[in-house]
């Protein structure tokens, strides 16, 4: 298959996941709860970000056995995380035939300079970004889907909002720049010129753009959607809350009906306690996950 | 004339892009009552399990059945095909039973087994590019169903009366012909 067609298939699966919620799960039971609630995909990982944050230590790819158990119980796509730059973890996940690989800042980076060459894989990749430059660098490396980094495991939407707005604003700026200014803008963004030009022309990323990091409530999910995200990843927000199944269902409803306040009200009522959450301003710079990768 | 695109989840936007290329007015459908002013309906690709939750909970099931009964055309792609089928196997799940098909979900395998194929299609002079993403297989078709295209020796584009089904994604190509065929059904 041509590289172009392979990329179309990778982006194609991301298209299928639009208007949905992708939920972090650590075992088969949680995966089943997520699927039954209407998740469009699950993300397999060893510990949810809130626990990684609390427990510390090196966070790695989930055990293949655990991922296999999750793949066996659900029929929706199964994604799994690898450490930034850890292409062997990715090779293992490809051999396992997961449906999407998240090269994620939530895990401890394996390479502080280089991300994975994602063109080399048949499995599509999703990567996090805080701004347009970072998003386009990941796309240039072969990512078929971009998500905001937000601040994973914080239960605080503020960073995802910042990243969504920043990316949208930088895209809008490109669309009004004259052709001769695009090269300087590509230099400023640190992104390949051809991709910058493509974004300037189309007014959108060349791949779908989802939100992640800190989504804890149906309102958070709908906020991300109204700010232009095309789907949401929910990490700790579900299984660190009091009634995961109901919260998961409520978030699924909120993503589909993200502009309808009466439905958002209805699904937000009578929900048990959300995850507790962290004030980002009180978080040490070294404890931020979003600064991993570049 | 106006075409509705079921927009509960999935690649509904890709379908609206094709409709826009064909200068066809469209609207996104998230509630059953929105079906009223449409002359045809597209069920997009996506996750059928997710769509089923909405269809069963929000009164869509009777509305969609009435829609088909009123002979208004419905076009389902991939997940949409699963929703329209008479029977779903390999994880049996709810379906609307609006076309006499048995479909098997994710039958080619996982995402690494997704593929693109080019092949002939009844009524088209030039071959058709067909994009299969975690696609279902049509295991069997009833006597009322005509097969318009095959890939790997299996039916992949079929029609029965006012219902059109593809297991691939014409909306992910630059080719408008399958949608144009559907619009002709709606005229």
Coordinates of N, CA and C in Angstrom, one line a residue, chain B residues 11-103:
Chain B
X11 N -18.4 9.7 11.5 CA -17.8 10.6 10.4 C -18.9 11.3 9.6
X12 N -19.9 11.8 10.4 CA -21.0 12.5 9.8 C -20.6 13.7 9.0
X13 N -19.5 14.4 9.5 CA -19.0 15.5 8.8 C -18.4 15.2 7.4
X14 N -17.8 14.0 7.3 CA -17.3 13.6 6.0 C -18.4 13.5 5.0
X15 N -19.6 13.0 5.5 CA -20.7 12.9 4.6 C -21.3 14.2 4.2
X16 N -21.3 15.2 5.1 CA -21.8 16.5 4.8 C -20.9 17.2 3.8
X17 N -19.6 16.9 3.9 CA -18.6 17.4 2.9 C -19.0 17.0 1.4
X18 N -19.3 15.7 1.3 CA -19.7 15.2 0.0 C -21.0 15.8 -0.5
X19 N -22.0 15.9 0.4 CA -23.3 16.6 0.1 C -23.0 18.0 -0.4
X20 N -22.1 18.7 0.3 CA -21.8 20.1 -0.1 C -21.2 20.1 -1.5
X21 N -20.3 19.1 -1.8 CA -19.7 19.1 -3.1 C -20.8 18.9 -4.2
X22 N -21.9 18.2 -3.8 CA -23.0 17.9 -4.7 C -24.1 19.0 -4.7
X23 N -23.8 20.1 -4.0 CA -24.7 21.2 -3.8 C -26.1 20.7 -3.3
X24 N -26.0 19.8 -2.4 CA -27.2 19.2 -1.8 C -27.4 19.8 -0.4
X25 N -28.5 20.5 -0.1 CA -28.7 20.9 1.3 C -28.8 19.7 2.3
X26 N -28.3 19.9 3.5 CA -28.3 18.8 4.4 C -28.5 19.4 5.8
X27 N -28.8 18.5 6.8 CA -28.9 18.9 8.2 C -28.4 17.8 9.0
X28 N -27.8 18.1 10.2 CA -27.4 17.1 11.1 C -28.6 16.7 12.0
X29 N -28.7 15.4 12.2 CA -29.8 14.9 12.9 C -29.3 14.3 14.3
X30 N -29.8 14.9 15.4 CA -29.5 14.4 16.7 C -30.7 14.1 17.5
X31 N -31.9 14.4 16.9 CA -33.2 14.1 17.6 C -34.1 13.5 16.6
X32 N -35.0 12.6 17.0 CA -35.9 12.0 16.0 C -36.8 13.0 15.3
X33 N -37.2 14.0 16.0 CA -38.2 14.9 15.3 C -37.5 15.7 14.2
X34 N -36.2 15.8 14.2 CA -35.5 16.5 13.1 C -35.5 15.7 11.8
X35 N -36.0 14.5 11.8 CA -36.1 13.7 10.6 C -37.2 14.2 9.7
X36 N -38.2 14.9 10.3 CA -39.4 15.3 9.6 C -39.2 16.0 8.3
X37 N -38.3 17.0 8.3 CA -38.1 17.8 7.1 C -37.1 17.2 6.1
X38 N -36.7 16.0 6.2 CA -35.7 15.5 5.3 C -36.3 14.5 4.3
X39 N -35.6 14.5 3.1 CA -36.1 13.6 2.0 C -35.2 12.4 1.9
X40 N -34.2 12.2 2.7 CA -33.4 11.1 2.7 C -32.4 11.2 3.9
X41 N -31.9 10.0 4.3 CA -31.1 10.0 5.5 C -29.9 9.2 5.3
X42 N -28.7 9.7 5.8 CA -27.5 8.9 5.8 C -27.1 8.5 7.2
X43 N -26.8 7.2 7.4 CA -26.3 6.8 8.7 C -24.8 6.6 8.5
X44 N -24.0 7.4 9.1 CA -22.5 7.4 8.8 C -21.8 6.2 9.4
X45 N -20.4 6.3 9.1 CA -19.6 5.3 9.8 C -19.3 5.8 11.2
X46 N -18.7 4.9 12.0 CA -18.4 5.3 13.4 C -18.5 4.0 14.2
X47 N -18.8 4.2 15.5 CA -19.0 3.0 16.3 C -20.4 2.6 16.5
X48 N -20.8 1.5 15.9 CA -22.2 1.1 16.0 C -22.7 0.9 17.4
X49 N -21.8 0.4 18.3 CA -22.3 0.2 19.7 C -22.7 1.5 20.3
X50 N -21.9 2.6 20.0 CA -22.2 3.9 20.6 C -23.6 4.4 20.0
X51 N -23.7 4.3 18.7 CA -24.9 4.8 18.1 C -26.2 4.0 18.6
X52 N -26.0 2.7 18.8 CA -27.1 1.9 19.3 C -27.7 2.5 20.6
X53 N -26.7 2.9 21.5 CA -27.2 3.4 22.8 C -28.1 4.6 22.6
X54 N -27.8 5.5 21.7 CA -28.7 6.6 21.4 C -30.0 6.2 20.7
X55 N -29.8 5.3 19.8 CA -31.0 4.9 19.0 C -32.1 4.2 19.9
X56 N -31.6 3.4 20.8 CA -32.5 2.7 21.7 C -33.1 3.6 22.8
X57 N -32.3 4.6 23.2 CA -32.7 5.5 24.3 C -33.6 6.6 23.9
X58 N -33.4 7.2 22.7 CA -34.0 8.5 22.4 C -35.2 8.4 21.5
X59 N -35.8 7.3 21.3 CA -37.0 7.2 20.5 C -36.7 7.2 19.0
X60 N -35.4 6.9 18.6 CA -35.0 6.9 17.2 C -35.5 5.6 16.6
X61 N -35.6 4.5 17.3 CA -36.0 3.2 16.7 C -37.3 3.3 16.0
X62 N -38.4 3.7 16.6 CA -39.7 3.8 15.9 C -39.6 4.9 14.8
X63 N -38.9 6.0 15.0 CA -38.8 7.0 14.0 C -38.1 6.5 12.7
X64 N -37.0 5.8 12.9 CA -36.3 5.3 11.7 C -37.1 4.2 11.0
X65 N -37.8 3.4 11.8 CA -38.6 2.4 11.1 C -39.8 3.0 10.3
X66 N -40.4 4.0 10.9 CA -41.4 4.7 10.2 C -40.9 5.4 8.9
X67 N -39.7 5.9 9.1 CA -39.0 6.6 7.9 C -38.9 5.7 6.8
X68 N -38.4 4.5 7.1 CA -38.2 3.5 6.0 C -39.5 3.0 5.4
X69 N -40.5 2.9 6.3 CA -41.8 2.4 5.9 C -42.5 3.4 4.9
X70 N -42.2 4.7 5.2 CA -42.7 5.8 4.3 C -42.0 5.9 3.0
X71 N -41.1 4.9 2.7 CA -40.3 4.8 1.5 C -39.3 5.9 1.3
X72 N -39.0 6.5 2.4 CA -37.9 7.5 2.3 C -36.6 6.8 2.3
X73 N -35.6 7.2 1.4 CA -34.4 6.5 1.3 C -33.4 6.6 2.5
X74 N -32.8 5.6 2.8 CA -31.7 5.6 3.8 C -30.5 5.0 3.3
X75 N -29.3 5.6 3.5 CA -28.0 5.1 3.1 C -27.2 4.9 4.3
X76 N -26.7 3.7 4.5 CA -25.9 3.4 5.7 C -24.5 3.0 5.2
X77 N -23.4 3.6 5.8 CA -22.1 3.2 5.5 C -21.4 2.6 6.7
X78 N -20.8 1.4 6.6 CA -20.1 0.8 7.6 C -20.9 0.6 8.9
X79 N -20.7 1.4 9.9 CA -21.6 1.3 11.1 C -23.0 1.4 10.8
X80 N -23.3 2.3 9.8 CA -24.7 2.5 9.3 C -25.2 1.2 8.7
X81 N -24.4 0.5 8.0 CA -24.8 -0.8 7.5 C -25.2 -1.8 8.6
X82 N -24.4 -1.8 9.7 CA -24.7 -2.6 10.8 C -26.0 -2.3 11.4
X83 N -26.3 -1.0 11.5 CA -27.5 -0.5 12.1 C -28.7 -1.0 11.3
X84 N -28.6 -1.0 10.0 CA -29.7 -1.3 9.1 C -30.0 -2.8 8.9
X85 N -29.0 -3.6 9.2 CA -29.1 -5.0 8.9 C -30.2 -5.7 9.6
X86 N -30.6 -6.9 9.1 CA -31.6 -7.7 9.7 C -31.0 -8.4 10.9
X87 N -29.7 -8.8 10.8 CA -29.1 -9.6 11.8 C -27.6 -9.2 11.9
X88 N -27.1 -9.1 13.1 CA -25.6 -8.8 13.4 C -25.1 -10.0 14.1
X89 N -24.0 -10.5 13.6 CA -23.3 -11.7 14.3 C -21.9 -11.3 14.7
X90 N -21.4 -12.2 15.5 CA -20.0 -12.0 16.1 C -20.0 -10.8 16.9
X91 N -20.5 -11.0 18.1 CA -21.2 -10.0 19.0 C -22.5 -9.6 18.4
X92 N -23.5 -10.4 18.6 CA -24.8 -10.0 18.2 C -25.2 -8.7 18.9
X93 N -25.8 -7.9 18.2 CA -26.3 -6.6 18.8 C -27.5 -6.1 18.1
X94 N -28.2 -5.2 18.8 CA -29.4 -4.6 18.2 C -29.2 -4.1 16.8
X95 N -30.2 -4.3 15.9 CA -30.2 -3.6 14.6 C -31.6 -3.3 14.2
X96 N -31.8 -2.4 13.3 CA -33.1 -2.0 12.9 C -33.8 -2.9 12.0
X97 N -33.1 -3.8 11.3 CA -33.8 -4.8 10.5 C -34.5 -4.2 9.3
X98 N -33.9 -3.2 8.6 CA -34.5 -2.5 7.5 C -34.1 -3.1 6.2
X99 N -33.1 -3.9 6.2 CA -32.6 -4.6 4.9 C -32.2 -6.0 5.3
X100 N -32.5 -6.9 4.3 CA -32.4 -8.3 4.6 C -30.9 -8.8 4.4
X101 N -30.1 -8.4 5.4 CA -28.7 -8.8 5.4 C -28.3 -9.4 6.7
X102 N -27.3 -10.3 6.7 CA -26.6 -10.7 7.9 C -25.2 -10.1 7.8
X103 N -24.8 -9.3 8.8 CA -23.5 -8.8 8.8 C -22.7 -9.2 10.0

